[in-house]
Tab-separated table of C-alpha atoms in Angstrom:
chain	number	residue	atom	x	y	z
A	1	UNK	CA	9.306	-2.103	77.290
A	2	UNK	CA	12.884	-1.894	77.352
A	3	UNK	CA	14.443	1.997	77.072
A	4	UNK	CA	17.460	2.439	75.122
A	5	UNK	CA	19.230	5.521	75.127
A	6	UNK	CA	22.030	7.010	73.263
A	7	UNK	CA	23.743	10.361	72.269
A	8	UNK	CA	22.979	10.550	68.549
A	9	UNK	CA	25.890	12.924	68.055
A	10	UNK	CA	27.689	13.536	65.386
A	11	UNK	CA	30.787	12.422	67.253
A	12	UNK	CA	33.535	13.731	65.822
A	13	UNK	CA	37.065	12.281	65.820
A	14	UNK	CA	40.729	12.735	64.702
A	15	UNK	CA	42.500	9.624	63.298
A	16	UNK	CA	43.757	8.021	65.548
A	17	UNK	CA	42.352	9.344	68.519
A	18	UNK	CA	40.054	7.432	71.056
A	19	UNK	CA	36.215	7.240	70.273
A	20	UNK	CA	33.799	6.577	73.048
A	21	UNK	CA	29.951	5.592	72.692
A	22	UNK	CA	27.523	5.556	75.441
A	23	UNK	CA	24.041	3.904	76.084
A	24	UNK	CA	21.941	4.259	79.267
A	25	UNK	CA	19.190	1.773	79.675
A	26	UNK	CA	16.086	1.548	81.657
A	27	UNK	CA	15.923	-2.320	82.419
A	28	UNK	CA	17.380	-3.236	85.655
A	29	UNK	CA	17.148	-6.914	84.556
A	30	UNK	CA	19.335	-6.318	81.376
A	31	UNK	CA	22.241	-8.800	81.806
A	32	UNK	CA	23.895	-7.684	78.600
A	33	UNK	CA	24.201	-5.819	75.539
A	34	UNK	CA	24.871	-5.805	71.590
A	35	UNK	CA	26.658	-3.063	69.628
A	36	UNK	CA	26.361	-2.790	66.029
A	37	UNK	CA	27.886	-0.934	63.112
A	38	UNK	CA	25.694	0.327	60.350
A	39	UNK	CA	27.614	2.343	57.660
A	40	UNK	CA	25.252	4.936	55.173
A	41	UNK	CA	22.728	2.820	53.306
A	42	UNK	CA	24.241	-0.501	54.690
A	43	UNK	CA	22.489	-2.653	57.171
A	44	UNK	CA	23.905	-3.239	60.829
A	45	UNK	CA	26.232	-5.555	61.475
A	46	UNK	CA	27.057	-7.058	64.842
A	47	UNK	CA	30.377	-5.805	66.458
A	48	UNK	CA	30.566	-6.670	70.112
A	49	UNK	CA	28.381	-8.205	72.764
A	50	UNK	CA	28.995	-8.016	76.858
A	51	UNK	CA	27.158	-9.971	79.402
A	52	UNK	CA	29.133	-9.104	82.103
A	53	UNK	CA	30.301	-6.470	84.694
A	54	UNK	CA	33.287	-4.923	83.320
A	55	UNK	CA	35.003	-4.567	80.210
A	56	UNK	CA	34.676	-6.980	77.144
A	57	UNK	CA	38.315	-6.215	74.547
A	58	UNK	CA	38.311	-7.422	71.064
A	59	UNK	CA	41.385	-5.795	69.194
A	60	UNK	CA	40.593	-1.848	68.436
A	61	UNK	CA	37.145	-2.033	70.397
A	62	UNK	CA	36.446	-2.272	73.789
A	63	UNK	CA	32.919	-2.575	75.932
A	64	UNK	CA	32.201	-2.022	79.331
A	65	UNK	CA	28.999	-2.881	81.086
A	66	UNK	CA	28.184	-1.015	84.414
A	67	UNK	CA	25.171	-2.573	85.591
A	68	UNK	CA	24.677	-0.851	88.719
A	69	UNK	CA	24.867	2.459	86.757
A	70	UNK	CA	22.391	1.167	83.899
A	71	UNK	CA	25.345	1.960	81.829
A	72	UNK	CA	27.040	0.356	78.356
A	73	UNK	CA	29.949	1.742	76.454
A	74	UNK	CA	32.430	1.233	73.738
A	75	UNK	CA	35.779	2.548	72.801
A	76	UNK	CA	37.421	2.832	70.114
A	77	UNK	CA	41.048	2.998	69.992
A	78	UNK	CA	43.226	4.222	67.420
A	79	UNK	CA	39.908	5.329	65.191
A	80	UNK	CA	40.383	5.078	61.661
A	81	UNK	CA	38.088	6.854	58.918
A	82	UNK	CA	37.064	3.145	58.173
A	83	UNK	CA	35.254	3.464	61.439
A	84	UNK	CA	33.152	6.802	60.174
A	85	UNK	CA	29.432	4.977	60.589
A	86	UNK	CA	26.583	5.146	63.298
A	87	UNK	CA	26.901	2.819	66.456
A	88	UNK	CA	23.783	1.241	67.582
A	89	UNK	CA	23.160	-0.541	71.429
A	90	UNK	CA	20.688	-3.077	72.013
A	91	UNK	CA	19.791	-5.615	75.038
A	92	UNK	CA	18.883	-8.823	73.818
A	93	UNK	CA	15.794	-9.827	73.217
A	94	UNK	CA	14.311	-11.541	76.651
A	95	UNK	CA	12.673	-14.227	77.789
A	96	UNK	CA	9.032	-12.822	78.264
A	97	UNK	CA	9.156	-10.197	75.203
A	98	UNK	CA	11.163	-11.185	72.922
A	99	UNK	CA	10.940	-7.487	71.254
A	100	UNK	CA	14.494	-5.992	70.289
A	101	UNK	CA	14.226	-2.718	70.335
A	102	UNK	CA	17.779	0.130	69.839
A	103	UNK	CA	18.955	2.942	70.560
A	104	UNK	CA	18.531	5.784	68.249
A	105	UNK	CA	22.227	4.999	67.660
A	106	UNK	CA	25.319	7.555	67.781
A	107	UNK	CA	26.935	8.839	64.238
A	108	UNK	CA	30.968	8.750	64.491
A	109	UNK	CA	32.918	10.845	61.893
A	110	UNK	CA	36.648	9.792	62.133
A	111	UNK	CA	38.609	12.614	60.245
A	112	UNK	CA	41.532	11.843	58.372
B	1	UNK	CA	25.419	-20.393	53.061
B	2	UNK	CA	22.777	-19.011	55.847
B	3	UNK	CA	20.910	-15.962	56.081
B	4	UNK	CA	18.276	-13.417	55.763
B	5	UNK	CA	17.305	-12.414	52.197
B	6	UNK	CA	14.838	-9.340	51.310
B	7	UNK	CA	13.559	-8.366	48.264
B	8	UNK	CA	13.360	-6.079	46.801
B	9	UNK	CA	16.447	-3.883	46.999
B	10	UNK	CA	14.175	-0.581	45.689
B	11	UNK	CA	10.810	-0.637	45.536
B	12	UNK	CA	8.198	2.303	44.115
B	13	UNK	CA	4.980	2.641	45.054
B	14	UNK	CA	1.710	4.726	44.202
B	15	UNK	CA	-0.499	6.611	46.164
B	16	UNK	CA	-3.278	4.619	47.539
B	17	UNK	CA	-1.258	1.533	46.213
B	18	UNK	CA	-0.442	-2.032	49.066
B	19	UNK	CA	2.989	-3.005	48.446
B	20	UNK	CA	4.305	-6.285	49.839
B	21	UNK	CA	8.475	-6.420	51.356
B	22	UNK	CA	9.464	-10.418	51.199
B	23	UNK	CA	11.929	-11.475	53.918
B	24	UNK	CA	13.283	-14.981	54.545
B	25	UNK	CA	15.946	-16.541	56.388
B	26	UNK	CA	17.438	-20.156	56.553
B	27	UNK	CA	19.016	-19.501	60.047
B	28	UNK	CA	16.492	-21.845	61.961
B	29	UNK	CA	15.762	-18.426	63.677
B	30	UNK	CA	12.299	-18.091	65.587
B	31	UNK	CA	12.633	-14.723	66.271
B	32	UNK	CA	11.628	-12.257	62.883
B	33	UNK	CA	11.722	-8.553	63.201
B	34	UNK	CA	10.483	-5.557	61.283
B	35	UNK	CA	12.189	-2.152	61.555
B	36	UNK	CA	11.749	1.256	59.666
B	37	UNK	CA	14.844	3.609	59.003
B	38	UNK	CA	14.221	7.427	58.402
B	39	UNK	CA	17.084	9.259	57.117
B	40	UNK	CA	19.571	10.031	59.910
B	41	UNK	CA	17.427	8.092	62.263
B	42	UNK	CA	17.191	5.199	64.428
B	43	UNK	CA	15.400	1.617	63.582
B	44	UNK	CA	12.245	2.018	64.953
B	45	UNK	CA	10.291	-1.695	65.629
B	46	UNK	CA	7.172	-1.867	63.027
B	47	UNK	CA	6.006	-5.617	64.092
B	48	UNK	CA	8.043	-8.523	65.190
B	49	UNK	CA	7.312	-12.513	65.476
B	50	UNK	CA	8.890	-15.155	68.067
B	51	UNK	CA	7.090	-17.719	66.384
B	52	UNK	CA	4.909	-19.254	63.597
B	53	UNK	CA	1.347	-17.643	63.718
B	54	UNK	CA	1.523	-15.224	65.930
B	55	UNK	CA	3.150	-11.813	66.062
B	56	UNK	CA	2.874	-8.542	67.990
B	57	UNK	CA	3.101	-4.911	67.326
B	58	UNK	CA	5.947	-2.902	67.637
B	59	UNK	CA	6.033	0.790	68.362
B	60	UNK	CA	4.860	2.187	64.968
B	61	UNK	CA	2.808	-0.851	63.504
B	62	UNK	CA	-0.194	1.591	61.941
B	63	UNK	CA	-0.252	0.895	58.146
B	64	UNK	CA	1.644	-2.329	58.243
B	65	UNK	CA	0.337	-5.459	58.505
B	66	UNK	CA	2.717	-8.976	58.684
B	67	UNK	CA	2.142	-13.120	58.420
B	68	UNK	CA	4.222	-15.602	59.973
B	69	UNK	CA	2.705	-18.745	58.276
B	70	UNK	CA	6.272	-20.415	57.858
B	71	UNK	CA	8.908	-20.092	60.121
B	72	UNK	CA	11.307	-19.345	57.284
B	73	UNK	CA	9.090	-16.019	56.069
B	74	UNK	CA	8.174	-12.671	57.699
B	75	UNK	CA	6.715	-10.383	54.814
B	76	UNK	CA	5.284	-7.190	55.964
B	77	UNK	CA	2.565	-4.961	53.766
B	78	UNK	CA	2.684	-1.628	53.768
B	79	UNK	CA	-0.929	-0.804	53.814
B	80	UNK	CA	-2.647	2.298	51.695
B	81	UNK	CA	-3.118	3.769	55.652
B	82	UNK	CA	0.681	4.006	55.511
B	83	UNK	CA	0.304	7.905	54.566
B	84	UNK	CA	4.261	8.266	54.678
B	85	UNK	CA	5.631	4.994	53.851
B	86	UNK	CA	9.001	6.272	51.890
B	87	UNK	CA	12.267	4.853	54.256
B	88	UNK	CA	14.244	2.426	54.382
B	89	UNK	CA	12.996	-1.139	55.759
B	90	UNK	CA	15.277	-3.663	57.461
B	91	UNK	CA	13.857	-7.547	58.489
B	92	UNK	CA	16.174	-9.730	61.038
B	93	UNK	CA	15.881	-12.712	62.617
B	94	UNK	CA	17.410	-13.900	65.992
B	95	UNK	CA	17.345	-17.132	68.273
B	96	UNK	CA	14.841	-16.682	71.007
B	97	UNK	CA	15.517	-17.226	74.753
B	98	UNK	CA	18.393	-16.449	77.380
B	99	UNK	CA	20.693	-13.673	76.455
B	100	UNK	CA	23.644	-15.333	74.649
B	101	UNK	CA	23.571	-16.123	70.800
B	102	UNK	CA	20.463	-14.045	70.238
B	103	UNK	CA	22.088	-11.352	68.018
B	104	UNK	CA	20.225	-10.085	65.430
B	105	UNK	CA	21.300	-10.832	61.753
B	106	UNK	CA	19.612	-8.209	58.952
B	107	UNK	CA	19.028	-8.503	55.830
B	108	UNK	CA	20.211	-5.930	53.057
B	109	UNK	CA	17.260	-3.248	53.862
B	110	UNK	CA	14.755	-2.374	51.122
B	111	UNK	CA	14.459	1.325	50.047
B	112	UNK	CA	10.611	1.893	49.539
B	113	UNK	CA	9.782	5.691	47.603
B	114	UNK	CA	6.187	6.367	47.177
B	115	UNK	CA	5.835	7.971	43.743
């Protein structure tokens, strides 16, 4: 079973300031990683995926994937209160247990 | 359009009372999942299915029971041994194998209350 683990937070934030997520995972094999957005009462939503060593940059967010460290993050630059929801990590599911299982996910507050 | 439809949004049930949560998708997806949301919590796996007839239990599966007789359909019941059933329940499907294109895509989540 794959082990997921986050920093459920609250994470707190000014506008525009820099927002940063991490996940630790147990599964050496992991090759890459999800990270989803779920705002209150909303279902997630994908945001980003890395399957690669180093960092992954899609406008405001960025991912990096440390695999020798067992390590996954994402930034957020220039955070707006838009971004105010819970961040969830998740490896994908693999080829001999096709379980996908997440972190407990992190709660970001972005104040105005 | 594709995707993964549940139904219902709310849902009430009794004590002592099985209560059936549809979920279908129309994403070709072989992979179906089951998750349970507490409030302020994580999704915790209740059962999941990488293909037709057959499924496996996920880390909280005790009260729940699931079919996978179509590859379109997941529904889960939350049994009467379900003693605190009241969350919020999320389905998703994925593709199944390697490790690219296999994001999970939800559905809209029903909110089960035990009245």
């Amino acid at each position: 079973q794959k082990e997921v683990e986050q920093n459920s937070g609250p994470l707190s934030v000014p506008e525009g300031a820099i927002a940063s997520l991490n996940c630790t995972y147990s599964d050496r094999g992991s090759q890459s990683f999800f990270w989803y957005r779920q705002y209150s009462g909303k279902s997630p939503e994908l945001i980003m995926f890395i399957y690669s060593n180093g960092d992954k940059e899609d406008g405001r967010f960025t991912a990096q994937l440390n695999k020798a460290s067992q390590y996954v993050s994402l930034l957020i630059r220039d955070s707006q209160p838009s971004d105010s929801a819970t961040y969830l990590c998740a490896p994908p599911p693999g080829d001999n247990n096709n379980d996908m299982r997440f972190g407990a996910g992190t709660r970001l507050t972005v104040k105005p | 359009d594709g995707g993964i439809t549940q139904s219902p949004k709310y849902l009430f049930r009794k004590e002592g009372q099985n209560v059936t949560l549809s979920c279908e998708q129309n994403l070709n997806h072989d992979a179906m999942y089951w998750y349970r949301q507490d409030p302020g919590q994580g999704l915790r796996l209740i059962y999941y299915s990488q293909i037709v007839n057959d499924f496996q239990k996920g880390d909280i599966a005790e009260g729940y029971s699931v079919s996978r007789e179509k590859k379109e359909s997941f529904p889960l019941t939350v049994t009467s041994a379900q003693k605190n059933p009241t969350a919020f329940y999320l389905c998703a499907s994925s593709a199944y194998g390697g490790f690219t294109n296999t994001e999970a895509f939800f559905g809209q989540g029903t909110r089960l209350t035990v009245v």
